[in-house]
CSV table of C-alpha atoms in Angstrom, one decimal:
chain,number,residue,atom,x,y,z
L,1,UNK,CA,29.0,16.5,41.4
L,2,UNK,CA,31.6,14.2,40.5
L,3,UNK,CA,33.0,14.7,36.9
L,4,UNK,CA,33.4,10.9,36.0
L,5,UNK,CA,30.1,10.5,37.5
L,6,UNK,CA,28.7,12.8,34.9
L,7,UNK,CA,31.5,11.5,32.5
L,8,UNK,CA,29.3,7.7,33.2
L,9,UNK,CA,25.9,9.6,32.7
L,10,UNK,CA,27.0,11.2,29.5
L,11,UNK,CA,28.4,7.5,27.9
L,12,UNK,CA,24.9,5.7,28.7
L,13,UNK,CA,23.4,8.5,27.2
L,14,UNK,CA,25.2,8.3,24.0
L,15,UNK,CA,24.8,4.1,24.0
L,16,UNK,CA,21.4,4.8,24.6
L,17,UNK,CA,21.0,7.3,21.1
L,18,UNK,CA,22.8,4.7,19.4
L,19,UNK,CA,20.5,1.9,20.5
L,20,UNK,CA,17.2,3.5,20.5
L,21,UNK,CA,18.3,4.8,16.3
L,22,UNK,CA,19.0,1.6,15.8
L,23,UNK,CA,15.7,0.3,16.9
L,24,UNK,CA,14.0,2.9,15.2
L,25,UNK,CA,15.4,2.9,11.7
L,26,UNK,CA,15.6,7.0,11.5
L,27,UNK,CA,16.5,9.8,13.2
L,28,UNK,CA,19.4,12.0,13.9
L,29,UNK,CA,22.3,10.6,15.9
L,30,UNK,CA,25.2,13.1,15.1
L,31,UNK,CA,23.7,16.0,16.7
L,32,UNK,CA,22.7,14.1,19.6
L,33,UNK,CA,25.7,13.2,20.2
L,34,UNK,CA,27.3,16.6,20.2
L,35,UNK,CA,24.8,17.7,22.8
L,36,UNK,CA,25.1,15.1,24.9
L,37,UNK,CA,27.5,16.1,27.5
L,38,UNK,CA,25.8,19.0,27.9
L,39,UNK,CA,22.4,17.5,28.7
L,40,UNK,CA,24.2,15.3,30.9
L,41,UNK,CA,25.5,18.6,32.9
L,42,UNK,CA,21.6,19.8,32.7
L,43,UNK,CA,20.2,17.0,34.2
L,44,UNK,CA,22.4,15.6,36.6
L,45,UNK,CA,24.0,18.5,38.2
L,46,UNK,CA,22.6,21.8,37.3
L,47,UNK,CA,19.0,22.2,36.6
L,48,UNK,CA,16.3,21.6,39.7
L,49,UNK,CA,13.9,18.9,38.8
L,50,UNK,CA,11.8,16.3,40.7
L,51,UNK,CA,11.3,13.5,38.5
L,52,UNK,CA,8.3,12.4,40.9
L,53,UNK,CA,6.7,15.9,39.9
L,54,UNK,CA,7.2,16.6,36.2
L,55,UNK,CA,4.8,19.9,36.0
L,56,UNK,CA,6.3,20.9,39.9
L,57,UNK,CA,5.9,24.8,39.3
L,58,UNK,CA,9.5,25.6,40.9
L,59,UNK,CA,10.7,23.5,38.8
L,60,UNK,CA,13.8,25.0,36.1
L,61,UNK,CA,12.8,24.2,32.4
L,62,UNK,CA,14.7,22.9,29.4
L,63,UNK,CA,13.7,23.5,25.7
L,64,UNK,CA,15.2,21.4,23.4
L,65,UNK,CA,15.0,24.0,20.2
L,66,UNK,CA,16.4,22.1,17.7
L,67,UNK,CA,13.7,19.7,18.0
L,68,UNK,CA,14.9,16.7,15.6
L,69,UNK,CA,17.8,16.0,18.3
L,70,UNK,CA,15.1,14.2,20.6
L,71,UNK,CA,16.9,11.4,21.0
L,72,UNK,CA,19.6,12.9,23.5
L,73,UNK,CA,16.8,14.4,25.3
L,74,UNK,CA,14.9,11.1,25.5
L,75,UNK,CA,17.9,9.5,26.6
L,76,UNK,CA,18.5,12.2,29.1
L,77,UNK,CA,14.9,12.3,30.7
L,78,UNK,CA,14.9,8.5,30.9
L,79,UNK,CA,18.5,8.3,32.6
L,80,UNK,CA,17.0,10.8,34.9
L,81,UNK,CA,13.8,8.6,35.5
L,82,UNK,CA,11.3,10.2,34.2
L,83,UNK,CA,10.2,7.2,32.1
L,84,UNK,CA,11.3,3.9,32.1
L,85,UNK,CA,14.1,2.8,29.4
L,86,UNK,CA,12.4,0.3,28.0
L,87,UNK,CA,10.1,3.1,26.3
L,88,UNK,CA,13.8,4.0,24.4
L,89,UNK,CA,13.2,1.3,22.2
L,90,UNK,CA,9.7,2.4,20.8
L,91,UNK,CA,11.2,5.3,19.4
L,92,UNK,CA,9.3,6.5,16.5
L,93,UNK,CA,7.1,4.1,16.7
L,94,UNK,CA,2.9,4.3,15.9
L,95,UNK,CA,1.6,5.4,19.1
L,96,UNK,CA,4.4,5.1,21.2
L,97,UNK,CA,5.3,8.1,23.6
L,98,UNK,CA,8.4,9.0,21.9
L,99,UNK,CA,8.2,10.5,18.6
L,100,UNK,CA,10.6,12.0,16.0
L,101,UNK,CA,10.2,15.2,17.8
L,102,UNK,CA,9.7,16.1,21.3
L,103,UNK,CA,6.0,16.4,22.2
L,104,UNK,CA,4.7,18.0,25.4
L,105,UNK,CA,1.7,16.5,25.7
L,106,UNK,CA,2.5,12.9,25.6
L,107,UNK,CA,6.1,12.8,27.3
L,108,UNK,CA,7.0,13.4,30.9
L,109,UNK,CA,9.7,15.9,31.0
L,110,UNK,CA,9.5,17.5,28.0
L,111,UNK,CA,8.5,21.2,28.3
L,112,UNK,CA,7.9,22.5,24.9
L,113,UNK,CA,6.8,20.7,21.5
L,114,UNK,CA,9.3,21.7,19.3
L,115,UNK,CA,10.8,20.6,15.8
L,116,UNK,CA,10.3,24.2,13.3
L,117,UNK,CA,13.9,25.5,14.0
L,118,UNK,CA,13.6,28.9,16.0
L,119,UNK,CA,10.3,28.3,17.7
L,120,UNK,CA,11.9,26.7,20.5
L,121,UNK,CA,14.2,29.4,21.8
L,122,UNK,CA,11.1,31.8,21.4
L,123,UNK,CA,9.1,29.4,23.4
L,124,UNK,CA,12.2,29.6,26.2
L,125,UNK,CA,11.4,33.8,26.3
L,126,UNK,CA,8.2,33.2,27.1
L,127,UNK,CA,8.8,31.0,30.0
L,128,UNK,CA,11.8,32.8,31.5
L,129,UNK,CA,9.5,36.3,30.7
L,130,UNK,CA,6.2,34.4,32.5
L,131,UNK,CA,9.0,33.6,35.4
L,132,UNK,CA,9.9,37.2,36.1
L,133,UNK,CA,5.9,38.5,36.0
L,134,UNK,CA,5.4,35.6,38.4
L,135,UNK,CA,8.1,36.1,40.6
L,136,UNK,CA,9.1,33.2,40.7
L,137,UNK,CA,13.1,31.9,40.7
L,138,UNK,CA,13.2,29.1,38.6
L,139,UNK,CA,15.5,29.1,35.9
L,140,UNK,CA,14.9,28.4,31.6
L,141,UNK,CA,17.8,26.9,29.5
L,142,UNK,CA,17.7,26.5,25.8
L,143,UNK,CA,19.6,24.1,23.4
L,144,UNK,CA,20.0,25.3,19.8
L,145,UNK,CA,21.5,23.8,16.9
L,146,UNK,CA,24.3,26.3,15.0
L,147,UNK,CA,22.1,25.8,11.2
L,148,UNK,CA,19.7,26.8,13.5
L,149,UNK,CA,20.6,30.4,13.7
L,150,UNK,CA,19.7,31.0,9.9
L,151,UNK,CA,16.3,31.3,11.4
L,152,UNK,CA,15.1,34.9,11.9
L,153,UNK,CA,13.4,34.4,14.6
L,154,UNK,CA,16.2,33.6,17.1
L,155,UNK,CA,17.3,37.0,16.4
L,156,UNK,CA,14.0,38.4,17.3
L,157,UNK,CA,13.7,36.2,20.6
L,158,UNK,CA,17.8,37.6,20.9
L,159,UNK,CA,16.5,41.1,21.0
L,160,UNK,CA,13.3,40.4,22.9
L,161,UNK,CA,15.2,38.4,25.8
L,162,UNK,CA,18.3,41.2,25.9
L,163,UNK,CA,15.0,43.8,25.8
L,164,UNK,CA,13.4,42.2,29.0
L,165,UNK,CA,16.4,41.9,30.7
L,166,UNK,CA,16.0,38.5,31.1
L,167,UNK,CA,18.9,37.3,33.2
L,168,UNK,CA,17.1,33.7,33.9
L,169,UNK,CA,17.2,32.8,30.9
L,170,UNK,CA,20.6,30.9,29.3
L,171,UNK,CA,20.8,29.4,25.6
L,172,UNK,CA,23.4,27.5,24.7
L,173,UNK,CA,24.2,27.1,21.2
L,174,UNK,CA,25.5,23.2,20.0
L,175,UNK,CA,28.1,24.8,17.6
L,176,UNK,CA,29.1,21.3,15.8
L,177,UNK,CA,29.6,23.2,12.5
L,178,UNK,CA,28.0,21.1,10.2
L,179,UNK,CA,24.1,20.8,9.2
L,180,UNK,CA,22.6,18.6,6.7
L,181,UNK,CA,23.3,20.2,3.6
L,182,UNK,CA,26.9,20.5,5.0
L,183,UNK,CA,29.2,22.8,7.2
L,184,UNK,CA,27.4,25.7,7.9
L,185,UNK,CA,29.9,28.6,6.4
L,186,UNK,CA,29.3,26.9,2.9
L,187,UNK,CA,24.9,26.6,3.4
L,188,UNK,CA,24.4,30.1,4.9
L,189,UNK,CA,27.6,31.4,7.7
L,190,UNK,CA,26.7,32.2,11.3
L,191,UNK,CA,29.9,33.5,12.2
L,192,UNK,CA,31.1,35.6,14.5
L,193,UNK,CA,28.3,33.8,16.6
L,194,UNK,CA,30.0,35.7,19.8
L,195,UNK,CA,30.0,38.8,18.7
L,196,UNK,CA,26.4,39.1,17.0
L,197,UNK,CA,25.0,38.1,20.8
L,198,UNK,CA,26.7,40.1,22.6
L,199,UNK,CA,25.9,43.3,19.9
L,200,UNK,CA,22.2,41.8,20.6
L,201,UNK,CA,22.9,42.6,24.3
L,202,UNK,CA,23.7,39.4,25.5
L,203,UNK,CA,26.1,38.0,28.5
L,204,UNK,CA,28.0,35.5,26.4
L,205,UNK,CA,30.6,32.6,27.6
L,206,UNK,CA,32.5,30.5,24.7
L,207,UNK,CA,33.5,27.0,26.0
L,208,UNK,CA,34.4,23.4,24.9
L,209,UNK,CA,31.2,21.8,24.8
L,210,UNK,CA,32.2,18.2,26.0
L,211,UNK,CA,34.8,19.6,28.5
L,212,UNK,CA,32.2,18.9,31.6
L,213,UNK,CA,33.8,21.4,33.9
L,214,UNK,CA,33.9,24.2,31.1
L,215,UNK,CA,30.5,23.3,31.1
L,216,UNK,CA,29.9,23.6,34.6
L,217,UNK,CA,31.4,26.7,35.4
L,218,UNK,CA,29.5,28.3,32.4
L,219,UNK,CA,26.3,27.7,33.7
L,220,UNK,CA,27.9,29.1,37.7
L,221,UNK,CA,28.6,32.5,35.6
L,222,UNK,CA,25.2,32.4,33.8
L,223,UNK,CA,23.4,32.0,37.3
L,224,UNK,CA,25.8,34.9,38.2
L,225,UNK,CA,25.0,37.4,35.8
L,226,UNK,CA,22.2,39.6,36.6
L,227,UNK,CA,20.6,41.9,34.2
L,228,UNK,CA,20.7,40.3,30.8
L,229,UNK,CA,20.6,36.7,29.4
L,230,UNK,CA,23.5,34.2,28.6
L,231,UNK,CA,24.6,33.0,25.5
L,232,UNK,CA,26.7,30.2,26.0
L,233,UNK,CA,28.1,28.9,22.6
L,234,UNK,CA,29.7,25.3,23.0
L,235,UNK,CA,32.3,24.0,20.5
L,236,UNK,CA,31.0,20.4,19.9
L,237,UNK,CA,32.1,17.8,17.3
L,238,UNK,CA,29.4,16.6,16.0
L,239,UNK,CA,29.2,12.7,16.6
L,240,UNK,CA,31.3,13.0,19.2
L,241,UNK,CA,32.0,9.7,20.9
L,242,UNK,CA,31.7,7.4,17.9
L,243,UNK,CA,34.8,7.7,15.7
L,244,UNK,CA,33.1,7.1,12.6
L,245,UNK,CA,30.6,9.6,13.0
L,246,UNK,CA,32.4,12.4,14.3
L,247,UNK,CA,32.4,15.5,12.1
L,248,UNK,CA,30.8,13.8,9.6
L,249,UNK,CA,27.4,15.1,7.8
L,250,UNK,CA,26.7,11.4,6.6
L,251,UNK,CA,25.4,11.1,10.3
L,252,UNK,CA,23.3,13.9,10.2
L,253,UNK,CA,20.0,11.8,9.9
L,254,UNK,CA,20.8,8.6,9.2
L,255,UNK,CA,20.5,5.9,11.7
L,256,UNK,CA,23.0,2.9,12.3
L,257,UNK,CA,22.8,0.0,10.9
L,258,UNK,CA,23.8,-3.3,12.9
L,259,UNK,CA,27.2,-3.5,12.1
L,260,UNK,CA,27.7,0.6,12.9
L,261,UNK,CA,25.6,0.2,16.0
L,262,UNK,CA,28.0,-2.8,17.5
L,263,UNK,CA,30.6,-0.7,16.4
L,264,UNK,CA,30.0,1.9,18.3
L,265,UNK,CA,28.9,0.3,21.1
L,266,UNK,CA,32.2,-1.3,21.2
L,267,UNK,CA,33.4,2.5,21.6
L,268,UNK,CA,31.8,3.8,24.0
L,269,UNK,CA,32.0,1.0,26.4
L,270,UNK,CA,30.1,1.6,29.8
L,271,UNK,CA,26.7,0.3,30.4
L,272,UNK,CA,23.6,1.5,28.2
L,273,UNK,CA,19.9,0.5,27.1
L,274,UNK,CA,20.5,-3.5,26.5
């Protein structure tokens, strides 16, 4: 696919976070924003979906494991069609479909309820583990956040999915740095990320995560590497797109206000959720 036609996807997706956190009051725009190109790869040039059949058995699946950046997923799935955007605007609302964190039940799309750090990516095992039992060639890709590596579990699920050779399976780590207490060598220090996944027997790639070909020939090698699963470990600002959020843990969880969101609408130009 075109790169400024994923370059177009990714802007609306990031006007879309801004507008639907804005609507909502709460939530966590800067690390929806550093995953956004990303997701934008996912959907709209490297993951098989059909959008007509959320639960289509062949289908690949995505687990968003750090759950509180469901707003770039929501903005994702809806760009994609799987709801309409008018449902953006609900966000967080009493008994509307989209809630703080992604919920399986209720929202087309989403594969795994997630939210307690860790839980996705050992969700993601499961599924990529259930796909080689079944035979089946679908593929599993996880998001996780950097803080989110503090967890133990994702170094159990590391050791479980390098154990089961499972080379359907590819992570990709959002490595913006920064959490909410602040940057993450200062709270607890994940570093040298690359080197503790590949010591857990793990293919990994190191990219820029908003460089949308890096991104698309990372997931090319993952598909190409048989054996073991992929780490691929995205450098990512976090707020990128929005000058005044950008590496900045102020935006962590707190949503714009009118003047930020006109702002930053200004920035990012394109065409979003109006």
């Amino acid at each position: 696919m075109d790169c400024n036609l994923l370059n177009q996807k990714a802007t609306a997706i990031r006007r879309n976070i801004i507008e639907m956190l804005y609507e909502a009051g709460s939530g966590h725009p800067g690390g929806s924003l550093s995953a956004t190109d990303i997701l934008a790869v996912l959907y709209f040039h490297e993951m098989k979906i059909d959008v007509q059949n959320p639960k289509w058995e062949e289908r690949d699946r995505f687990v968003l494991s750090k759950g509180h950046a469901a707003p770039v997923l929501y903005a994702a799935l809806a760009e994609k069609g799987f709801f309409p955007k008018e449902e953006l605007k609900k966000l967080r609302k009493m008994g509307a479909m989209l809630q703080g964190h992604p919920e399986m039940k209720g929202t087309p799309g989403v594969e795994m309820s997630t939210g307690s750090l860790g839980q996705g990516f050992s969700s993601s095992c499961g599924m990529a583990l259930a796909g080689k039992i079944d035979k089946k060639d679908y593929r599993v890709y996880a998001l996780l956040g950097d803080g989110e590596l503090q967890e133990g579990i994702v170094w159990e699920t590391a050791m479980a999915s390098a154990h089961h050779k499972l080379d359907n399976l590819t992570a990709i780590i959002d490595y913006n740095k920064l959490q909410i207490d602040g940057p993450n060598a200062e709270v607890m220090g994940v570093h040298p990320v690359v080197d503790k996944f590949e010591a857990f027997g793990w293919h990994v790639i190191e990219i820029d995560g908003h460089s949308l070909e890096e991104i698309i020939n990372a997931f090319q090698e993952a598909r190409n590497t048989k054996g073991k699963p992929t780490m691929i470990v995205a450098n990512t600002i976090k707020g990128k797109g929005v000058s005044f959020m950008e590496n900045s843990v102020d935006w962590h969880g707190n949503a714009p206000k009118e003047d930020d969101k006109i702002r930053a609408l200004e920035e990012l130009g394109g065409e979003g959720n109006d």
